[in-house]
């Protein structure tokens, strides 16, 4: 496994792989690797000749009051996991290499998918940072396929859109959310939770499942589904709800009536830790 920290070194290695006709799968991450990340790596290993894993805690996607400084950094363990899972190249640039002095070019997207819905409302500018760093990484790695996790549903929609809109020649594959035994979505931020918060955090996934069950039982009013999900979190935890919403999976706009597939998505703060989760519910009947 090659560990690369500079852009010239990465470009050289990628050029060599391309000359040899190798297909490249790319898994962008911020490190603190868990089984969710590893599922993306495994998928890439199955479909591509070479798997490139990036580990980069991207300052541009954190708000001024967010956890950039204390975001978990577990480099030795990450490298061990990447090696064990057969990653060929780890790309871990410095913030300075990605954003040198004078950096002035950003990927700016329509706010209706980045800033006015779901996570974007409470994290304005977050997806601007995500889109910019991923555009840069795609230019550097030039992958055939990029692997993303469904856990970050809005990120998947935003990046799909960006790749299409900018005609980036990379296919986006979205992999299912990997969960703990009790259903909690795996996340690097779960390690911030106290044991009491950890127990309560399951209320978020339970609320989404409750919403799904209501839809399966033919409830079609989004407002009723959302209030049932909110009540569940409020009754079963001290979590502070950021949002619990039923939206169109393609546009992320709120739904009034359930018709076709629905994305049930939520963000809840347990103590100081903001967790997100979502499920897609197909509906086949009116
Ligand atoms: P992050 O390191 O949090 O930026 O995540 C890197 C990638 O891993 C993103 O595409 C995430 O959606 C994906 N990911 C994070 N958690 C999970 C999970 N529990 N299941 C599947 N994919 C995940």
Tab-separated table of C-alpha atoms and ligand atoms in Angstrom:
chain	number	residue	atom	x	y	z
A	1	UNK	CA	0.000	0.000	0.000
A	2	UNK	CA	1.326	3.413	-0.997
A	3	UNK	CA	0.791	6.344	1.349
A	4	UNK	CA	0.904	9.592	-0.590
A	5	UNK	CA	0.803	13.043	0.958
A	6	UNK	CA	1.742	15.346	-1.896
A	7	UNK	CA	-0.138	16.291	-5.048
A	8	UNK	CA	2.786	15.801	-7.501
A	9	UNK	CA	3.407	12.319	-6.100
A	10	UNK	CA	-0.282	11.432	-6.461
A	11	UNK	CA	-0.442	12.731	-10.031
A	12	UNK	CA	2.599	10.650	-10.985
A	13	UNK	CA	1.189	7.471	-9.450
A	14	UNK	CA	-2.254	7.969	-11.007
A	15	UNK	CA	-0.672	8.605	-14.437
A	16	UNK	CA	1.249	5.329	-14.156
A	17	UNK	CA	-1.905	3.398	-13.212
A	18	UNK	CA	-3.811	4.960	-16.097
A	19	UNK	CA	-1.037	4.119	-18.577
A	20	UNK	CA	-1.275	0.512	-17.437
A	21	UNK	CA	-5.027	0.624	-18.143
A	22	UNK	CA	-6.039	0.059	-14.517
A	23	UNK	CA	-9.543	1.108	-13.467
A	24	UNK	CA	-9.628	3.297	-10.375
A	25	UNK	CA	-12.170	3.221	-7.554
A	26	UNK	CA	-12.150	6.145	-5.137
A	27	UNK	CA	-13.387	6.360	-1.544
A	28	UNK	CA	-13.197	9.875	-0.083
A	29	UNK	CA	-13.215	10.016	3.743
A	30	UNK	CA	-12.229	12.151	6.704
A	31	UNK	CA	-10.621	9.150	8.423
A	32	UNK	CA	-11.535	7.677	11.827
A	33	UNK	CA	-12.432	4.657	9.734
A	34	UNK	CA	-15.225	2.315	10.791
A	35	UNK	CA	-17.149	-0.478	9.102
A	36	UNK	CA	-19.218	2.029	7.107
A	37	UNK	CA	-16.076	3.297	5.390
A	38	UNK	CA	-14.776	-0.253	5.047
A	39	UNK	CA	-17.943	-1.312	3.209
A	40	UNK	CA	-17.170	1.319	0.559
A	41	UNK	CA	-13.584	0.087	0.276
A	42	UNK	CA	-14.787	-3.497	-0.127
A	43	UNK	CA	-17.226	-2.484	-2.844
A	44	UNK	CA	-14.452	-0.667	-4.686
A	45	UNK	CA	-12.144	-3.687	-4.356
A	46	UNK	CA	-14.810	-5.800	-6.056
A	47	UNK	CA	-15.414	-3.420	-8.945
A	48	UNK	CA	-12.104	-1.650	-9.620
A	49	UNK	CA	-8.472	-2.678	-10.178
A	50	UNK	CA	-7.036	-0.023	-7.874
A	51	UNK	CA	-8.679	1.465	-4.794
A	52	UNK	CA	-7.673	4.959	-3.735
A	53	UNK	CA	-8.737	6.034	-0.241
A	54	UNK	CA	-8.440	9.685	0.694
A	55	UNK	CA	-8.168	10.713	4.316
A	56	UNK	CA	-8.578	14.440	4.670
A	57	UNK	CA	-10.387	16.397	7.371
A	58	UNK	CA	-11.556	19.192	5.125
A	59	UNK	CA	-11.514	22.547	6.955
A	60	UNK	CA	-13.721	24.108	4.265
A	61	UNK	CA	-16.757	22.054	5.255
A	62	UNK	CA	-16.761	22.920	8.956
A	63	UNK	CA	-18.539	26.000	10.282
A	64	UNK	CA	-16.667	28.324	12.673
A	65	UNK	CA	-18.392	26.768	15.715
A	66	UNK	CA	-18.095	23.178	14.520
A	67	UNK	CA	-15.735	20.388	15.530
A	68	UNK	CA	-12.896	20.734	12.959
A	69	UNK	CA	-10.186	20.902	15.628
A	70	UNK	CA	-11.507	18.039	17.688
A	71	UNK	CA	-12.727	15.832	14.831
A	72	UNK	CA	-11.338	12.326	15.606
A	73	UNK	CA	-7.988	11.676	13.935
A	74	UNK	CA	-6.916	8.038	14.262
A	75	UNK	CA	-4.147	7.796	11.672
A	76	UNK	CA	-2.302	4.608	12.822
A	77	UNK	CA	-5.526	2.614	13.157
A	78	UNK	CA	-6.807	3.960	9.813
A	79	UNK	CA	-3.637	2.903	8.016
A	80	UNK	CA	-3.843	-0.548	9.569
A	81	UNK	CA	-7.468	-0.963	8.462
A	82	UNK	CA	-6.777	0.337	4.962
A	83	UNK	CA	-3.844	-2.065	4.593
A	84	UNK	CA	-5.860	-5.004	5.929
A	85	UNK	CA	-8.651	-4.258	3.457
A	86	UNK	CA	-6.303	-4.129	0.491
A	87	UNK	CA	-6.362	-0.410	-0.353
A	88	UNK	CA	-3.645	0.264	-2.936
A	89	UNK	CA	-3.236	4.010	-2.401
A	90	UNK	CA	-3.962	6.225	0.603
A	91	UNK	CA	-3.970	9.919	-0.257
A	92	UNK	CA	-3.652	12.133	2.805
A	93	UNK	CA	-2.784	15.691	1.829
A	94	UNK	CA	-2.189	18.565	4.239
A	95	UNK	CA	-4.747	21.380	4.436
A	96	UNK	CA	-2.076	23.670	3.012
A	97	UNK	CA	-1.574	21.457	-0.050
A	98	UNK	CA	-5.315	21.505	-0.756
A	99	UNK	CA	-5.872	25.171	0.091
A	100	UNK	CA	-2.609	27.012	-0.560
A	101	UNK	CA	-2.267	30.695	0.205
A	102	UNK	CA	-4.356	32.663	-2.281
A	103	UNK	CA	-6.833	29.825	-2.909
A	104	UNK	CA	-9.884	31.512	-4.448
A	105	UNK	CA	-11.928	29.042	-6.494
A	106	UNK	CA	-15.029	27.386	-5.074
A	107	UNK	CA	-17.740	25.114	-6.425
A	108	UNK	CA	-20.921	27.014	-5.788
A	109	UNK	CA	-24.232	25.182	-6.162
A	110	UNK	CA	-27.875	26.108	-6.124
A	111	UNK	CA	-28.804	26.780	-2.504
A	112	UNK	CA	-32.051	24.837	-2.927
A	113	UNK	CA	-30.083	21.607	-2.566
A	114	UNK	CA	-27.158	22.803	-0.464
A	115	UNK	CA	-28.341	25.385	2.044
A	116	UNK	CA	-32.113	25.509	2.377
A	117	UNK	CA	-32.918	21.835	3.005
A	118	UNK	CA	-32.033	19.174	5.596
A	119	UNK	CA	-28.482	19.597	6.983
A	120	UNK	CA	-27.819	22.646	4.829
A	121	UNK	CA	-30.243	24.734	6.897
A	122	UNK	CA	-28.257	24.383	10.092
A	123	UNK	CA	-24.871	24.041	8.376
A	124	UNK	CA	-24.894	26.817	5.768
A	125	UNK	CA	-21.818	26.636	3.548
A	126	UNK	CA	-21.103	23.016	4.524
A	127	UNK	CA	-21.926	21.543	1.120
A	128	UNK	CA	-20.074	24.353	-0.629
A	129	UNK	CA	-16.961	23.036	1.162
A	130	UNK	CA	-17.846	19.418	0.415
A	131	UNK	CA	-18.455	20.058	-3.285
A	132	UNK	CA	-15.217	22.029	-3.617
A	133	UNK	CA	-12.998	19.451	-1.970
A	134	UNK	CA	-14.587	16.534	-3.830
A	135	UNK	CA	-14.236	18.340	-7.176
A	136	UNK	CA	-10.553	18.842	-6.387
A	137	UNK	CA	-10.115	15.219	-5.308
A	138	UNK	CA	-11.856	13.965	-8.453
A	139	UNK	CA	-9.506	16.058	-10.594
A	140	UNK	CA	-6.536	14.614	-8.765
A	141	UNK	CA	-7.553	10.958	-8.540
A	142	UNK	CA	-9.469	10.762	-11.862
A	143	UNK	CA	-11.428	7.722	-10.719
A	144	UNK	CA	-13.764	5.648	-12.859
A	145	UNK	CA	-16.072	5.207	-9.880
A	146	UNK	CA	-16.510	7.142	-6.629
A	147	UNK	CA	-18.118	5.337	-3.694
A	148	UNK	CA	-20.330	7.233	-1.253
A	149	UNK	CA	-22.446	6.121	1.712
A	150	UNK	CA	-26.224	6.525	1.822
A	151	UNK	CA	-25.826	7.616	5.445
A	152	UNK	CA	-24.990	11.088	4.153
A	153	UNK	CA	-28.042	11.325	1.904
A	154	UNK	CA	-27.807	15.023	1.110
A	155	UNK	CA	-24.109	14.690	0.331
A	156	UNK	CA	-24.945	11.927	-2.173
A	157	UNK	CA	-27.532	14.106	-3.924
A	158	UNK	CA	-25.270	17.166	-3.973
A	159	UNK	CA	-22.255	15.267	-5.308
A	160	UNK	CA	-24.304	13.380	-7.906
A	161	UNK	CA	-25.589	16.726	-9.115
A	162	UNK	CA	-22.114	18.256	-9.212
A	163	UNK	CA	-20.589	15.327	-11.102
A	164	UNK	CA	-23.399	15.515	-13.678
A	165	UNK	CA	-23.452	19.282	-13.965
A	166	UNK	CA	-19.679	19.611	-14.397
A	167	UNK	CA	-19.477	16.590	-16.740
A	168	UNK	CA	-16.940	14.887	-14.525
A	169	UNK	CA	-16.248	11.460	-16.084
A	170	UNK	CA	-16.776	9.508	-12.856
A	171	UNK	CA	-19.638	7.197	-11.968
A	172	UNK	CA	-21.105	7.657	-8.490
A	173	UNK	CA	-22.046	4.512	-6.584
A	174	UNK	CA	-24.015	4.879	-3.356
A	175	UNK	CA	-23.593	2.076	-0.803
A	176	UNK	CA	-26.106	1.179	1.951
A	177	UNK	CA	-25.755	2.539	5.485
A	178	UNK	CA	-23.855	0.200	7.806
A	179	UNK	CA	-25.349	0.031	11.296
A	180	UNK	CA	-24.448	-1.150	14.779
A	181	UNK	CA	-26.345	-4.204	16.049
A	182	UNK	CA	-29.071	-2.025	17.587
A	183	UNK	CA	-29.514	-0.030	14.374
A	184	UNK	CA	-27.468	3.097	15.158
A	185	UNK	CA	-25.806	4.256	11.930
A	186	UNK	CA	-22.030	3.971	12.210
A	187	UNK	CA	-20.358	7.363	12.320
A	188	UNK	CA	-16.960	8.713	13.295
A	189	UNK	CA	-18.850	11.077	15.618
A	190	UNK	CA	-20.428	8.214	17.617
A	191	UNK	CA	-17.250	8.085	19.669
A	192	UNK	CA	-18.124	11.499	21.158
A	193	UNK	CA	-21.229	10.025	22.840
A	194	UNK	CA	-21.313	9.291	26.573
A	195	UNK	CA	-22.747	5.868	27.381
A	196	UNK	CA	-26.110	7.406	28.319
A	197	UNK	CA	-26.175	9.388	25.065
A	198	UNK	CA	-25.187	6.277	23.132
A	199	UNK	CA	-28.213	4.460	24.514
A	200	UNK	CA	-30.544	7.314	23.688
A	201	UNK	CA	-29.092	7.853	20.212
A	202	UNK	CA	-30.952	4.823	18.901
A	203	UNK	CA	-34.157	6.888	19.142
A	204	UNK	CA	-33.263	8.550	15.828
A	205	UNK	CA	-33.197	5.313	13.819
A	206	UNK	CA	-36.265	4.054	15.690
A	207	UNK	CA	-38.131	7.225	14.722
A	208	UNK	CA	-37.232	6.703	11.047
A	209	UNK	CA	-38.428	3.094	11.265
A	210	UNK	CA	-41.655	4.285	12.864
A	211	UNK	CA	-42.147	6.698	9.952
A	212	UNK	CA	-41.479	3.870	7.504
A	213	UNK	CA	-44.033	1.643	9.263
A	214	UNK	CA	-46.662	4.386	9.103
A	215	UNK	CA	-46.076	4.704	5.352
A	216	UNK	CA	-46.287	0.929	4.976
A	217	UNK	CA	-49.618	1.138	6.810
A	218	UNK	CA	-50.777	3.633	4.191
A	219	UNK	CA	-50.346	6.896	6.048
A	220	UNK	CA	-49.886	9.461	3.275
A	221	UNK	CA	-49.764	12.779	5.160
A	222	UNK	CA	-46.136	13.805	5.601
A	223	UNK	CA	-47.044	16.096	8.508
A	224	UNK	CA	-48.507	13.199	10.515
A	225	UNK	CA	-45.488	11.019	9.795
A	226	UNK	CA	-43.078	13.777	10.824
A	227	UNK	CA	-44.883	14.557	14.053
A	228	UNK	CA	-44.950	10.855	14.990
A	229	UNK	CA	-41.180	10.669	14.360
A	230	UNK	CA	-40.583	13.817	16.447
A	231	UNK	CA	-42.731	12.536	19.300
A	232	UNK	CA	-40.767	9.297	19.363
A	233	UNK	CA	-37.450	11.104	19.782
A	234	UNK	CA	-38.890	13.470	22.386
A	235	UNK	CA	-40.444	10.653	24.416
A	236	UNK	CA	-37.485	8.319	24.289
A	237	UNK	CA	-34.467	10.588	24.609
A	238	UNK	CA	-33.231	13.994	25.622
A	239	UNK	CA	-32.095	14.522	22.040
A	240	UNK	CA	-32.672	17.971	20.544
A	241	UNK	CA	-34.193	17.654	17.092
A	242	UNK	CA	-32.600	19.673	14.309
A	243	UNK	CA	-34.964	18.217	11.703
A	244	UNK	CA	-37.010	15.097	11.030
A	245	UNK	CA	-38.425	15.313	7.584
A	246	UNK	CA	-40.056	13.448	4.687
A	247	UNK	CA	-38.552	14.652	1.413
A	248	UNK	CA	-38.298	13.773	-2.256
A	249	UNK	CA	-35.134	11.594	-2.551
A	250	UNK	CA	-34.048	13.328	-5.775
A	251	UNK	CA	-34.731	16.999	-5.022
A	252	UNK	CA	-34.698	16.895	-1.192
A	253	UNK	CA	-37.740	19.160	-1.113
A	254	UNK	CA	-40.298	18.536	1.650
A	255	UNK	CA	-43.340	16.494	0.713
A	256	UNK	CA	-46.905	17.142	1.784
A	257	UNK	CA	-48.349	13.923	0.406
A	258	UNK	CA	-46.417	10.677	0.178
A	259	UNK	CA	-46.258	9.433	-3.387
A	260	UNK	CA	-43.480	7.298	-4.908
A	261	UNK	CA	-40.221	6.910	-3.006
A	262	UNK	CA	-39.700	8.999	0.126
A	263	UNK	CA	-36.516	9.894	1.961
A	264	UNK	CA	-37.107	10.042	5.715
A	265	UNK	CA	-34.163	11.962	7.118
A	266	UNK	CA	-33.237	13.319	10.513
A	267	UNK	CA	-30.581	15.134	12.499
A	268	UNK	CA	-30.686	15.078	16.283
A	269	UNK	CA	-28.247	16.475	18.815
A	270	UNK	CA	-27.436	14.148	21.711
A	271	UNK	CA	-25.454	16.237	24.195
A	272	UNK	CA	-22.944	18.079	22.011
A	273	UNK	CA	-23.009	15.472	19.256
A	274	UNK	CA	-25.146	15.999	16.194
A	275	UNK	CA	-26.058	12.708	14.516
A	276	UNK	CA	-27.771	12.198	11.178
A	277	UNK	CA	-29.555	9.228	9.666
A	278	UNK	CA	-32.086	8.447	6.954
A	279	UNK	CA	-33.986	5.676	5.238
A	280	UNK	CA	-35.561	5.495	1.806
A	281	UNK	CA	-39.088	4.113	1.744
A	282	UNK	CA	-40.472	2.937	-1.587
A	283	UNK	CA	-44.241	3.250	-1.985
A	284	UNK	CA	-46.017	1.401	-4.720
A	285	UNK	CA	-49.594	2.483	-4.179
A	286	UNK	CA	-51.415	5.768	-3.888
B	1	LIG	P1	-16.805	10.689	6.327
B	1	LIG	O1	-15.463	10.157	6.717
B	1	LIG	O2	-17.759	10.809	7.462
B	1	LIG	O3	-16.694	11.933	5.485
B	1	LIG	O4	-17.468	9.592	5.372
B	1	LIG	C1	-16.803	9.138	4.219
B	1	LIG	C2	-17.746	8.296	3.409
B	1	LIG	O5	-18.177	7.169	4.178
B	1	LIG	C3	-19.012	9.047	2.995
B	1	LIG	O6	-19.364	8.687	1.667
B	1	LIG	C4	-20.018	8.544	3.979
B	1	LIG	O7	-21.358	8.607	3.508
B	1	LIG	C5	-19.590	7.098	4.152
B	1	LIG	N1	-20.118	6.570	5.422
B	1	LIG	C6	-20.022	7.123	6.649
B	1	LIG	N2	-20.696	6.376	7.554
B	1	LIG	C7	-21.252	5.350	6.864
B	1	LIG	C8	-22.083	4.239	7.239
B	1	LIG	N3	-22.476	4.043	8.476
B	1	LIG	N4	-22.452	3.380	6.253
B	1	LIG	C9	-22.063	3.567	4.968
B	1	LIG	N5	-21.282	4.583	4.560
B	1	LIG	C10	-20.882	5.467	5.501
